[in-house]
Amino acid sequence: MALVTGASSGLGAGFARRLAREGYDLILVARDEGRLQAFADELARDCPLTAIEAVSADLATPEGRRAVVGLMASAPVDLLVNNAGMGYATPATSNTIDQELRLVQVNAVATLELTLAALHAMRRRGRGSIINVASVAAVGPSWLDSTYGASKACVLRFSEDLGYSERVRAAGVRVMALLPGNIRTEFHERAGIPERSLPMWRYLTVDKVVDACLRDLAKGKAISTPSARYKVLKALLHHLPRRVSASFAWDCGVRESVPVRQRRHPCRASRRANTPWSLDPR
């Protein structure tokens, strides 16, 4: 049995399709009930031998998180994929505190709560795997004037600490953080970010990310960074002085990238208005 959050489209749907083909029964969780059920029906037609349960839950709320924890208490989940996430194309300094707290609840708190609930059950059974979708943005400056990177940094560090834990490994449980980079999904469209704002080479396909992630999980890795280009970027963000790496970042809310040479100060960029976005699937 596998449970995937943010499963109605994008990376979450990619995980669901791949896991169904591998013989997993599925619990699919997302906020948009209609869209989730439509995807579950489509997947059931494609994989008629797979048992699929679609559960609508808002992971920004304690009630939504408790509902998913309850599912894991009643069903033996062997693989948990914490993929649900959200963000805003507007800067943190323009958003309300409640908006930013909602982002932290979905990206960080829900991941921690569901991971710990699954981990307790998996340790009792002596087996299980957890994939937490973080971001290359968790490693160093990327989106500035935003809590997105900070929320994903929490996910990365939390997953690392569990993934490298001898106690967790000895119990037969694997925990891994996925740092996917930019993926060719509706992510940027829903965010109001035009594709031309990033070079085409930076985009990965959903299938490539899912394949690389599951290979790394099978190898027992604590962190998966699909593709050589993002491995290099991750290393640079990790090792370069912060002022240097920040010079390649940009303020959240900018529609077009501003070349470094045109900035009078690292990270300074236009603050044109942008449309807020929120994302269940990635």
PDB file of C-alpha atoms in Angstrom:
ATOM      1  CA  MET A   1       0.000   0.000   0.000  1.00  0.00           C
ATOM      2  CA  ALA A   2       1.301   3.470  -0.939  1.00  0.00           C
ATOM      3  CA  LEU A   3      -0.095   6.832   0.149  1.00  0.00           C
ATOM      4  CA  VAL A   4       0.629   9.860  -2.051  1.00  0.00           C
ATOM      5  CA  THR A   5      -0.307  13.426  -1.115  1.00  0.00           C
ATOM      6  CA  GLY A   6      -0.798  16.145  -3.695  1.00  0.00           C
ATOM      7  CA  ALA A   7      -1.778  13.296  -6.004  1.00  0.00           C
ATOM      8  CA  SER A   8      -4.279  14.841  -8.405  1.00  0.00           C
ATOM      9  CA  SER A   9      -1.729  16.000 -11.004  1.00  0.00           C
ATOM     10  CA  GLY A  10       1.921  16.821 -11.624  1.00  0.00           C
ATOM     11  CA  LEU A  11       4.603  14.955  -9.710  1.00  0.00           C
ATOM     12  CA  GLY A  12       2.116  13.360  -7.318  1.00  0.00           C
ATOM     13  CA  ALA A  13       0.148  11.902 -10.218  1.00  0.00           C
ATOM     14  CA  GLY A  14       3.409  10.698 -11.728  1.00  0.00           C
ATOM     15  CA  PHE A  15       4.252   8.810  -8.550  1.00  0.00           C
ATOM     16  CA  ALA A  16       0.733   7.350  -8.423  1.00  0.00           C
ATOM     17  CA  ARG A  17       0.907   6.062 -12.009  1.00  0.00           C
ATOM     18  CA  ARG A  18       4.335   4.523 -11.508  1.00  0.00           C
ATOM     19  CA  LEU A  19       3.432   2.877  -8.200  1.00  0.00           C
ATOM     20  CA  ALA A  20       0.206   1.479  -9.633  1.00  0.00           C
ATOM     21  CA  ARG A  21       2.201  -0.120 -12.459  1.00  0.00           C
ATOM     22  CA  GLU A  22       4.512  -1.630  -9.843  1.00  0.00           C
ATOM     23  CA  GLY A  23       1.581  -3.311  -8.110  1.00  0.00           C
ATOM     24  CA  TYR A  24       0.932  -0.986  -5.165  1.00  0.00           C
ATOM     25  CA  ASP A  25      -2.595  -0.365  -3.940  1.00  0.00           C
ATOM     26  CA  LEU A  26      -3.022   3.380  -3.499  1.00  0.00           C
ATOM     27  CA  ILE A  27      -4.439   6.000  -1.167  1.00  0.00           C
ATOM     28  CA  LEU A  28      -4.461   9.290  -3.069  1.00  0.00           C
ATOM     29  CA  VAL A  29      -4.785  12.541  -1.118  1.00  0.00           C
ATOM     30  CA  ALA A  30      -5.370  16.048  -2.478  1.00  0.00           C
ATOM     31  CA  ARG A  31      -7.415  19.114  -1.633  1.00  0.00           C
ATOM     32  CA  ASP A  32      -9.456  19.374  -4.873  1.00  0.00           C
ATOM     33  CA  GLU A  33     -12.006  16.573  -4.506  1.00  0.00           C
ATOM     34  CA  GLY A  34     -13.383  16.726  -8.042  1.00  0.00           C
ATOM     35  CA  ARG A  35     -10.039  16.740  -9.728  1.00  0.00           C
ATOM     36  CA  LEU A  36      -8.692  14.008  -7.454  1.00  0.00           C
ATOM     37  CA  GLN A  37     -11.654  11.714  -8.096  1.00  0.00           C
ATOM     38  CA  ALA A  38     -11.353  12.243 -11.857  1.00  0.00           C
ATOM     39  CA  PHE A  39      -7.702  11.225 -11.739  1.00  0.00           C
ATOM     40  CA  ALA A  40      -8.446   8.231  -9.503  1.00  0.00           C
ATOM     41  CA  ASP A  41     -11.140   7.052 -11.951  1.00  0.00           C
ATOM     42  CA  GLU A  42      -8.725   7.422 -14.875  1.00  0.00           C
ATOM     43  CA  LEU A  43      -6.023   5.497 -13.040  1.00  0.00           C
ATOM     44  CA  ALA A  44      -8.497   2.762 -12.087  1.00  0.00           C
ATOM     45  CA  ARG A  45      -9.371   2.287 -15.765  1.00  0.00           C
ATOM     46  CA  ASP A  46      -5.690   2.072 -16.719  1.00  0.00           C
ATOM     47  CA  CYS A  47      -4.761  -0.226 -13.792  1.00  0.00           C
ATOM     48  CA  PRO A  48      -7.887  -2.325 -13.076  1.00  0.00           C
ATOM     49  CA  LEU A  49      -6.080  -4.606 -10.610  1.00  0.00           C
ATOM     50  CA  THR A  50      -5.047  -1.688  -8.368  1.00  0.00           C
ATOM     51  CA  ALA A  51      -7.219  -0.803  -5.372  1.00  0.00           C
ATOM     52  CA  ILE A  52      -7.465   2.996  -5.246  1.00  0.00           C
ATOM     53  CA  GLU A  53      -8.946   5.167  -2.506  1.00  0.00           C
ATOM     54  CA  ALA A  54      -9.273   8.906  -3.148  1.00  0.00           C
ATOM     55  CA  VAL A  55      -9.363  11.109  -0.055  1.00  0.00           C
ATOM     56  CA  SER A  56      -9.947  14.858  -0.137  1.00  0.00           C
ATOM     57  CA  ALA A  57      -8.096  16.610   2.699  1.00  0.00           C
ATOM     58  CA  ASP A  58      -6.753  20.115   3.280  1.00  0.00           C
ATOM     59  CA  LEU A  59      -3.342  19.532   4.851  1.00  0.00           C
ATOM     60  CA  ALA A  60      -3.159  23.149   5.973  1.00  0.00           C
ATOM     61  CA  THR A  61      -5.694  22.295   8.689  1.00  0.00           C
ATOM     62  CA  PRO A  62      -5.336  20.065  11.750  1.00  0.00           C
ATOM     63  CA  GLU A  63      -8.559  18.282  10.724  1.00  0.00           C
ATOM     64  CA  GLY A  64      -7.183  17.457   7.280  1.00  0.00           C
ATOM     65  CA  ARG A  65      -3.912  16.163   8.678  1.00  0.00           C
ATOM     66  CA  ARG A  66      -5.701  14.083  11.325  1.00  0.00           C
ATOM     67  CA  ALA A  67      -7.847  12.500   8.616  1.00  0.00           C
ATOM     68  CA  VAL A  68      -4.757  11.303   6.743  1.00  0.00           C
ATOM     69  CA  VAL A  69      -3.059  10.133   9.947  1.00  0.00           C
ATOM     70  CA  GLY A  70      -6.213   8.144  10.683  1.00  0.00           C
ATOM     71  CA  LEU A  71      -5.996   6.465   7.298  1.00  0.00           C
ATOM     72  CA  MET A  72      -2.442   5.352   8.036  1.00  0.00           C
ATOM     73  CA  ALA A  73      -3.545   3.980  11.395  1.00  0.00           C
ATOM     74  CA  SER A  74      -6.133   1.745   9.722  1.00  0.00           C
ATOM     75  CA  ALA A  75      -4.175   0.723   6.607  1.00  0.00           C
ATOM     76  CA  PRO A  76      -0.636  -0.704   6.505  1.00  0.00           C
ATOM     77  CA  VAL A  77       1.104   1.943   4.396  1.00  0.00           C
ATOM     78  CA  ASP A  78       4.413   0.599   3.081  1.00  0.00           C
ATOM     79  CA  LEU A  79       5.373   3.737   1.141  1.00  0.00           C
ATOM     80  CA  LEU A  80       4.460   7.326   1.995  1.00  0.00           C
ATOM     81  CA  VAL A  81       5.110  10.062  -0.581  1.00  0.00           C
ATOM     82  CA  ASN A  82       4.729  13.510   0.994  1.00  0.00           C
ATOM     83  CA  ASN A  83       4.398  15.529  -2.197  1.00  0.00           C
ATOM     84  CA  ALA A  84       1.711  18.126  -1.411  1.00  0.00           C
ATOM     85  CA  GLY A  85       3.040  21.646  -1.299  1.00  0.00           C
ATOM     86  CA  MET A  86       2.101  25.256  -1.918  1.00  0.00           C
ATOM     87  CA  GLY A  87       3.586  28.678  -2.356  1.00  0.00           C
ATOM     88  CA  TYR A  88       2.913  32.221  -3.519  1.00  0.00           C
ATOM     89  CA  ALA A  89       4.197  34.172  -6.490  1.00  0.00           C
ATOM     90  CA  THR A  90       3.828  37.280  -4.332  1.00  0.00           C
ATOM     91  CA  PRO A  91       6.542  38.108  -1.770  1.00  0.00           C
ATOM     92  CA  ALA A  92       6.187  37.329   1.913  1.00  0.00           C
ATOM     93  CA  THR A  93       6.315  41.027   2.722  1.00  0.00           C
ATOM     94  CA  SER A  94       3.150  41.526   0.636  1.00  0.00           C
ATOM     95  CA  ASN A  95       1.221  38.543   1.964  1.00  0.00           C
ATOM     96  CA  THR A  96      -0.711  38.266   5.203  1.00  0.00           C
ATOM     97  CA  ILE A  97       0.697  36.369   8.157  1.00  0.00           C
ATOM     98  CA  ASP A  98      -2.148  33.874   7.823  1.00  0.00           C
ATOM     99  CA  GLN A  99      -1.163  33.196   4.199  1.00  0.00           C
ATOM    100  CA  GLU A 100       2.430  32.507   5.174  1.00  0.00           C
ATOM    101  CA  LEU A 101       1.384  30.315   8.093  1.00  0.00           C
ATOM    102  CA  ARG A 102      -0.797  28.293   5.721  1.00  0.00           C
ATOM    103  CA  LEU A 103       2.231  27.702   3.497  1.00  0.00           C
ATOM    104  CA  VAL A 104       4.285  26.486   6.461  1.00  0.00           C
ATOM    105  CA  GLN A 105       1.438  24.215   7.611  1.00  0.00           C
ATOM    106  CA  VAL A 106       1.226  22.496   4.212  1.00  0.00           C
ATOM    107  CA  ASN A 107       4.907  22.366   3.285  1.00  0.00           C
ATOM    108  CA  ALA A 108       6.494  21.651   6.654  1.00  0.00           C
ATOM    109  CA  VAL A 109       4.019  20.803   9.413  1.00  0.00           C
ATOM    110  CA  ALA A 110       1.993  18.327   7.335  1.00  0.00           C
ATOM    111  CA  THR A 111       5.180  16.612   6.151  1.00  0.00           C
ATOM    112  CA  LEU A 112       6.465  16.291   9.723  1.00  0.00           C
ATOM    113  CA  GLU A 113       3.149  15.073  11.111  1.00  0.00           C
ATOM    114  CA  LEU A 114       2.486  12.490   8.396  1.00  0.00           C
ATOM    115  CA  THR A 115       6.103  11.303   8.417  1.00  0.00           C
ATOM    116  CA  LEU A 116       6.126  10.731  12.159  1.00  0.00           C
ATOM    117  CA  ALA A 117       2.749   8.958  12.095  1.00  0.00           C
ATOM    118  CA  ALA A 118       3.944   6.655   9.304  1.00  0.00           C
ATOM    119  CA  LEU A 119       7.331   6.146  10.941  1.00  0.00           C
ATOM    120  CA  HIS A 120       5.844   4.890  14.203  1.00  0.00           C
ATOM    121  CA  ALA A 121       3.713   2.321  12.363  1.00  0.00           C
ATOM    122  CA  MET A 122       6.540   1.270  10.047  1.00  0.00           C
ATOM    123  CA  ARG A 123       8.953   0.721  12.920  1.00  0.00           C
ATOM    124  CA  ARG A 124       6.427  -1.562  14.613  1.00  0.00           C
ATOM    125  CA  ARG A 125       6.078  -3.583  11.403  1.00  0.00           C
ATOM    126  CA  GLY A 126       9.830  -3.548  10.752  1.00  0.00           C
ATOM    127  CA  ARG A 127       9.593  -2.146   7.219  1.00  0.00           C
ATOM    128  CA  GLY A 128       8.549   0.875   5.178  1.00  0.00           C
ATOM    129  CA  SER A 129       9.754   3.818   3.122  1.00  0.00           C
ATOM    130  CA  ILE A 130       9.037   7.556   3.190  1.00  0.00           C
ATOM    131  CA  ILE A 131       9.774  10.071   0.421  1.00  0.00           C
ATOM    132  CA  ASN A 132       9.523  13.743   1.369  1.00  0.00           C
ATOM    133  CA  VAL A 133       9.527  16.162  -1.558  1.00  0.00           C
ATOM    134  CA  ALA A 134      11.726  19.117  -0.682  1.00  0.00           C
ATOM    135  CA  SER A 135      13.415  21.362  -3.251  1.00  0.00           C
ATOM    136  CA  VAL A 136      16.805  22.486  -4.473  1.00  0.00           C
ATOM    137  CA  ALA A 137      15.594  25.840  -3.100  1.00  0.00           C
ATOM    138  CA  ALA A 138      16.070  24.298   0.360  1.00  0.00           C
ATOM    139  CA  VAL A 139      19.850  24.203  -0.061  1.00  0.00           C
ATOM    140  CA  GLY A 140      20.577  27.896  -0.548  1.00  0.00           C
ATOM    141  CA  PRO A 141      19.153  31.254  -1.700  1.00  0.00           C
ATOM    142  CA  SER A 142      16.819  31.047  -4.673  1.00  0.00           C
ATOM    143  CA  TRP A 143      13.404  32.637  -4.063  1.00  0.00           C
ATOM    144  CA  LEU A 144      14.040  35.672  -1.884  1.00  0.00           C
ATOM    145  CA  ASP A 145      11.436  37.526   0.192  1.00  0.00           C
ATOM    146  CA  SER A 146       9.654  34.179   0.455  1.00  0.00           C
ATOM    147  CA  THR A 147       9.081  31.507   3.085  1.00  0.00           C
ATOM    148  CA  TYR A 148       9.009  28.753   0.449  1.00  0.00           C
ATOM    149  CA  GLY A 149      12.728  27.955   0.637  1.00  0.00           C
ATOM    150  CA  ALA A 150      12.676  28.034   4.434  1.00  0.00           C
ATOM    151  CA  SER A 151       9.747  25.604   4.586  1.00  0.00           C
ATOM    152  CA  LYS A 152      11.525  23.216   2.223  1.00  0.00           C
ATOM    153  CA  ALA A 153      14.778  23.558   4.179  1.00  0.00           C
ATOM    154  CA  CYS A 154      12.867  22.260   7.194  1.00  0.00           C
ATOM    155  CA  VAL A 155      11.705  19.261   5.154  1.00  0.00           C
ATOM    156  CA  LEU A 156      15.232  18.582   3.899  1.00  0.00           C
ATOM    157  CA  ARG A 157      16.920  18.717   7.293  1.00  0.00           C
ATOM    158  CA  PHE A 158      14.151  16.703   8.989  1.00  0.00           C
ATOM    159  CA  SER A 159      14.352  14.003   6.312  1.00  0.00           C
ATOM    160  CA  GLU A 160      18.158  13.898   6.479  1.00  0.00           C
ATOM    161  CA  ASP A 161      18.161  13.475  10.242  1.00  0.00           C
ATOM    162  CA  LEU A 162      15.748  10.549   9.965  1.00  0.00           C
ATOM    163  CA  GLY A 163      17.309   9.103   6.821  1.00  0.00           C
ATOM    164  CA  TYR A 164      20.785   8.894   8.344  1.00  0.00           C
ATOM    165  CA  SER A 165      19.550   7.707  11.749  1.00  0.00           C
ATOM    166  CA  GLU A 166      20.911   4.300  12.705  1.00  0.00           C
ATOM    167  CA  ARG A 167      17.825   3.703  14.863  1.00  0.00           C
ATOM    168  CA  VAL A 168      15.497   4.311  11.929  1.00  0.00           C
ATOM    169  CA  ARG A 169      17.571   2.242   9.515  1.00  0.00           C
ATOM    170  CA  ALA A 170      17.916  -0.618  11.981  1.00  0.00           C
ATOM    171  CA  ALA A 171      14.107  -0.730  12.213  1.00  0.00           C
ATOM    172  CA  GLY A 172      13.944  -1.440   8.470  1.00  0.00           C
ATOM    173  CA  VAL A 173      12.633   2.008   7.513  1.00  0.00           C
ATOM    174  CA  ARG A 174      14.056   4.263   4.808  1.00  0.00           C
ATOM    175  CA  VAL A 175      13.466   8.024   4.794  1.00  0.00           C
ATOM    176  CA  MET A 176      14.607  10.110   1.831  1.00  0.00           C
ATOM    177  CA  ALA A 177      14.312  13.742   0.750  1.00  0.00           C
ATOM    178  CA  LEU A 178      13.706  14.438  -2.943  1.00  0.00           C
ATOM    179  CA  LEU A 179      15.152  17.649  -4.408  1.00  0.00           C
ATOM    180  CA  PRO A 180      13.543  17.732  -7.851  1.00  0.00           C
ATOM    181  CA  GLY A 181      14.410  21.152  -9.291  1.00  0.00           C
ATOM    182  CA  ASN A 182      12.133  22.527 -12.024  1.00  0.00           C
ATOM    183  CA  ILE A 183       9.744  19.956 -13.461  1.00  0.00           C
ATOM    184  CA  ARG A 184       7.700  20.254 -16.640  1.00  0.00           C
ATOM    185  CA  THR A 185       4.235  20.265 -15.081  1.00  0.00           C
ATOM    186  CA  GLU A 186       1.555  22.917 -14.604  1.00  0.00           C
ATOM    187  CA  PHE A 187       3.568  24.253 -11.652  1.00  0.00           C
ATOM    188  CA  HIS A 188       4.764  27.402 -13.420  1.00  0.00           C
ATOM    189  CA  GLU A 189       1.494  27.987 -15.245  1.00  0.00           C
ATOM    190  CA  ARG A 190      -0.461  27.915 -11.985  1.00  0.00           C
ATOM    191  CA  ALA A 191       2.175  30.114 -10.394  1.00  0.00           C
ATOM    192  CA  GLY A 192       1.780  32.720 -13.120  1.00  0.00           C
ATOM    193  CA  ILE A 193       5.431  32.266 -14.136  1.00  0.00           C
ATOM    194  CA  PRO A 194       5.993  32.130 -17.922  1.00  0.00           C
ATOM    195  CA  GLU A 195       8.167  29.266 -19.140  1.00  0.00           C
ATOM    196  CA  ARG A 196      10.495  31.698 -20.895  1.00  0.00           C
ATOM    197  CA  SER A 197      11.538  33.075 -17.499  1.00  0.00           C
ATOM    198  CA  LEU A 198      13.723  29.971 -17.071  1.00  0.00           C
ATOM    199  CA  PRO A 199      15.991  28.348 -19.665  1.00  0.00           C
ATOM    200  CA  MET A 200      14.562  25.167 -21.146  1.00  0.00           C
ATOM    201  CA  TRP A 201      17.512  23.050 -19.982  1.00  0.00           C
ATOM    202  CA  ARG A 202      16.442  23.554 -16.374  1.00  0.00           C
ATOM    203  CA  TYR A 203      13.207  21.596 -16.798  1.00  0.00           C
ATOM    204  CA  LEU A 204      12.951  17.878 -16.034  1.00  0.00           C
ATOM    205  CA  THR A 205      10.098  15.538 -16.921  1.00  0.00           C
ATOM    206  CA  VAL A 206       7.908  13.964 -14.247  1.00  0.00           C
ATOM    207  CA  ASP A 207       8.833  10.444 -15.344  1.00  0.00           C
ATOM    208  CA  LYS A 208      12.558  11.172 -15.120  1.00  0.00           C
ATOM    209  CA  VAL A 209      12.201  12.571 -11.608  1.00  0.00           C
ATOM    210  CA  VAL A 210      10.067   9.647 -10.416  1.00  0.00           C
ATOM    211  CA  ASP A 211      12.423   7.066 -11.946  1.00  0.00           C
ATOM    212  CA  ALA A 212      15.520   8.647 -10.399  1.00  0.00           C
ATOM    213  CA  CYS A 213      13.808   9.033  -7.033  1.00  0.00           C
ATOM    214  CA  LEU A 214      12.722   5.403  -6.788  1.00  0.00           C
ATOM    215  CA  ARG A 215      16.160   4.192  -7.902  1.00  0.00           C
ATOM    216  CA  ASP A 216      17.807   6.261  -5.177  1.00  0.00           C
ATOM    217  CA  LEU A 217      15.314   5.008  -2.605  1.00  0.00           C
ATOM    218  CA  ALA A 218      16.154   1.410  -3.530  1.00  0.00           C
ATOM    219  CA  LYS A 219      19.843   2.236  -3.042  1.00  0.00           C
ATOM    220  CA  GLY A 220      19.149   3.488   0.488  1.00  0.00           C
ATOM    221  CA  LYS A 221      20.069   7.119  -0.176  1.00  0.00           C
ATOM    222  CA  ALA A 222      18.926   9.830   2.230  1.00  0.00           C
ATOM    223  CA  ILE A 223      18.776  12.524  -0.484  1.00  0.00           C
ATOM    224  CA  SER A 224      17.805  12.191  -4.135  1.00  0.00           C
ATOM    225  CA  THR A 225      18.689  14.934  -6.609  1.00  0.00           C
ATOM    226  CA  PRO A 226      17.618  13.883 -10.123  1.00  0.00           C
ATOM    227  CA  SER A 227      19.904  14.838 -13.033  1.00  0.00           C
ATOM    228  CA  ALA A 228      23.539  15.918 -13.100  1.00  0.00           C
ATOM    229  CA  ARG A 229      22.626  19.583 -13.630  1.00  0.00           C
ATOM    230  CA  TYR A 230      20.785  19.806 -10.313  1.00  0.00           C
ATOM    231  CA  LYS A 231      23.466  17.846  -8.505  1.00  0.00           C
ATOM    232  CA  VAL A 232      25.935  20.521  -9.641  1.00  0.00           C
ATOM    233  CA  LEU A 233      23.561  23.340  -8.664  1.00  0.00           C
ATOM    234  CA  LYS A 234      22.990  21.756  -5.249  1.00  0.00           C
ATOM    235  CA  ALA A 235      26.745  21.505  -4.680  1.00  0.00           C
ATOM    236  CA  LEU A 236      27.268  25.137  -5.673  1.00  0.00           C
ATOM    237  CA  LEU A 237      24.470  26.368  -3.419  1.00  0.00           C
ATOM    238  CA  HIS A 238      25.897  24.326  -0.555  1.00  0.00           C
ATOM    239  CA  HIS A 239      29.561  25.341  -0.891  1.00  0.00           C
ATOM    240  CA  LEU A 240      29.561  28.870  -2.303  1.00  0.00           C
ATOM    241  CA  PRO A 241      29.566  31.814   0.136  1.00  0.00           C
ATOM    242  CA  ARG A 242      25.992  32.946   0.707  1.00  0.00           C
ATOM    243  CA  ARG A 243      26.581  36.401  -0.787  1.00  0.00           C
ATOM    244  CA  VAL A 244      27.844  34.802  -3.984  1.00  0.00           C
ATOM    245  CA  SER A 245      25.033  32.259  -4.326  1.00  0.00           C
ATOM    246  CA  ALA A 246      22.453  34.932  -3.450  1.00  0.00           C
ATOM    247  CA  SER A 247      23.600  36.986  -6.446  1.00  0.00           C
ATOM    248  CA  PHE A 248      21.990  34.346  -8.663  1.00  0.00           C
ATOM    249  CA  ALA A 249      18.692  34.394  -6.740  1.00  0.00           C
ATOM    250  CA  TRP A 250      15.724  36.672  -7.297  1.00  0.00           C
ATOM    251  CA  ASP A 251      13.001  38.317  -5.270  1.00  0.00           C
ATOM    252  CA  CYS A 252       9.728  36.398  -5.292  1.00  0.00           C
ATOM    253  CA  GLY A 253       7.159  38.103  -7.522  1.00  0.00           C
ATOM    254  CA  VAL A 254       9.479  38.782 -10.449  1.00  0.00           C
ATOM    255  CA  ARG A 255       8.131  37.493 -13.728  1.00  0.00           C
ATOM    256  CA  GLU A 256      11.346  37.768 -15.724  1.00  0.00           C
ATOM    257  CA  SER A 257      14.822  36.806 -14.569  1.00  0.00           C
ATOM    258  CA  VAL A 258      17.188  39.739 -14.193  1.00  0.00           C
ATOM    259  CA  PRO A 259      20.755  38.957 -15.316  1.00  0.00           C
ATOM    260  CA  VAL A 260      23.295  39.298 -12.525  1.00  0.00           C
ATOM    261  CA  ARG A 261      25.310  41.872 -14.472  1.00  0.00           C
ATOM    262  CA  GLN A 262      22.269  44.195 -14.570  1.00  0.00           C
ATOM    263  CA  ARG A 263      21.791  44.230 -10.810  1.00  0.00           C
ATOM    264  CA  ARG A 264      23.204  47.086  -8.826  1.00  0.00           C
ATOM    265  CA  HIS A 265      23.008  44.918  -5.724  1.00  0.00           C
ATOM    266  CA  PRO A 266      22.798  41.132  -5.321  1.00  0.00           C
ATOM    267  CA  CYS A 267      19.230  39.880  -5.587  1.00  0.00           C
ATOM    268  CA  ARG A 268      17.723  43.280  -6.426  1.00  0.00           C
ATOM    269  CA  ALA A 269      15.010  42.932  -9.024  1.00  0.00           C
ATOM    270  CA  SER A 270      11.779  44.456 -10.267  1.00  0.00           C
ATOM    271  CA  ARG A 271       8.798  44.043  -7.949  1.00  0.00           C
ATOM    272  CA  ARG A 272       6.009  43.984 -10.468  1.00  0.00           C
ATOM    273  CA  ALA A 273       2.722  42.662  -9.152  1.00  0.00           C
ATOM    274  CA  ASN A 274       2.102  38.987  -9.574  1.00  0.00           C
ATOM    275  CA  THR A 275      -0.793  36.637  -9.027  1.00  0.00           C
ATOM    276  CA  PRO A 276      -0.632  34.465  -5.908  1.00  0.00           C
ATOM    277  CA  TRP A 277      -0.632  30.754  -6.524  1.00  0.00           C
ATOM    278  CA  SER A 278      -1.273  27.798  -4.349  1.00  0.00           C
ATOM    279  CA  LEU A 279      -0.404  24.271  -5.247  1.00  0.00           C
ATOM    280  CA  ASP A 280      -1.625  20.901  -4.059  1.00  0.00           C
ATOM    281  CA  PRO A 281       0.239  18.797  -6.615  1.00  0.00           C
ATOM    282  CA  ARG A 282       3.688  19.802  -7.773  1.00  0.00           C
TER     283      ARG A 282
END
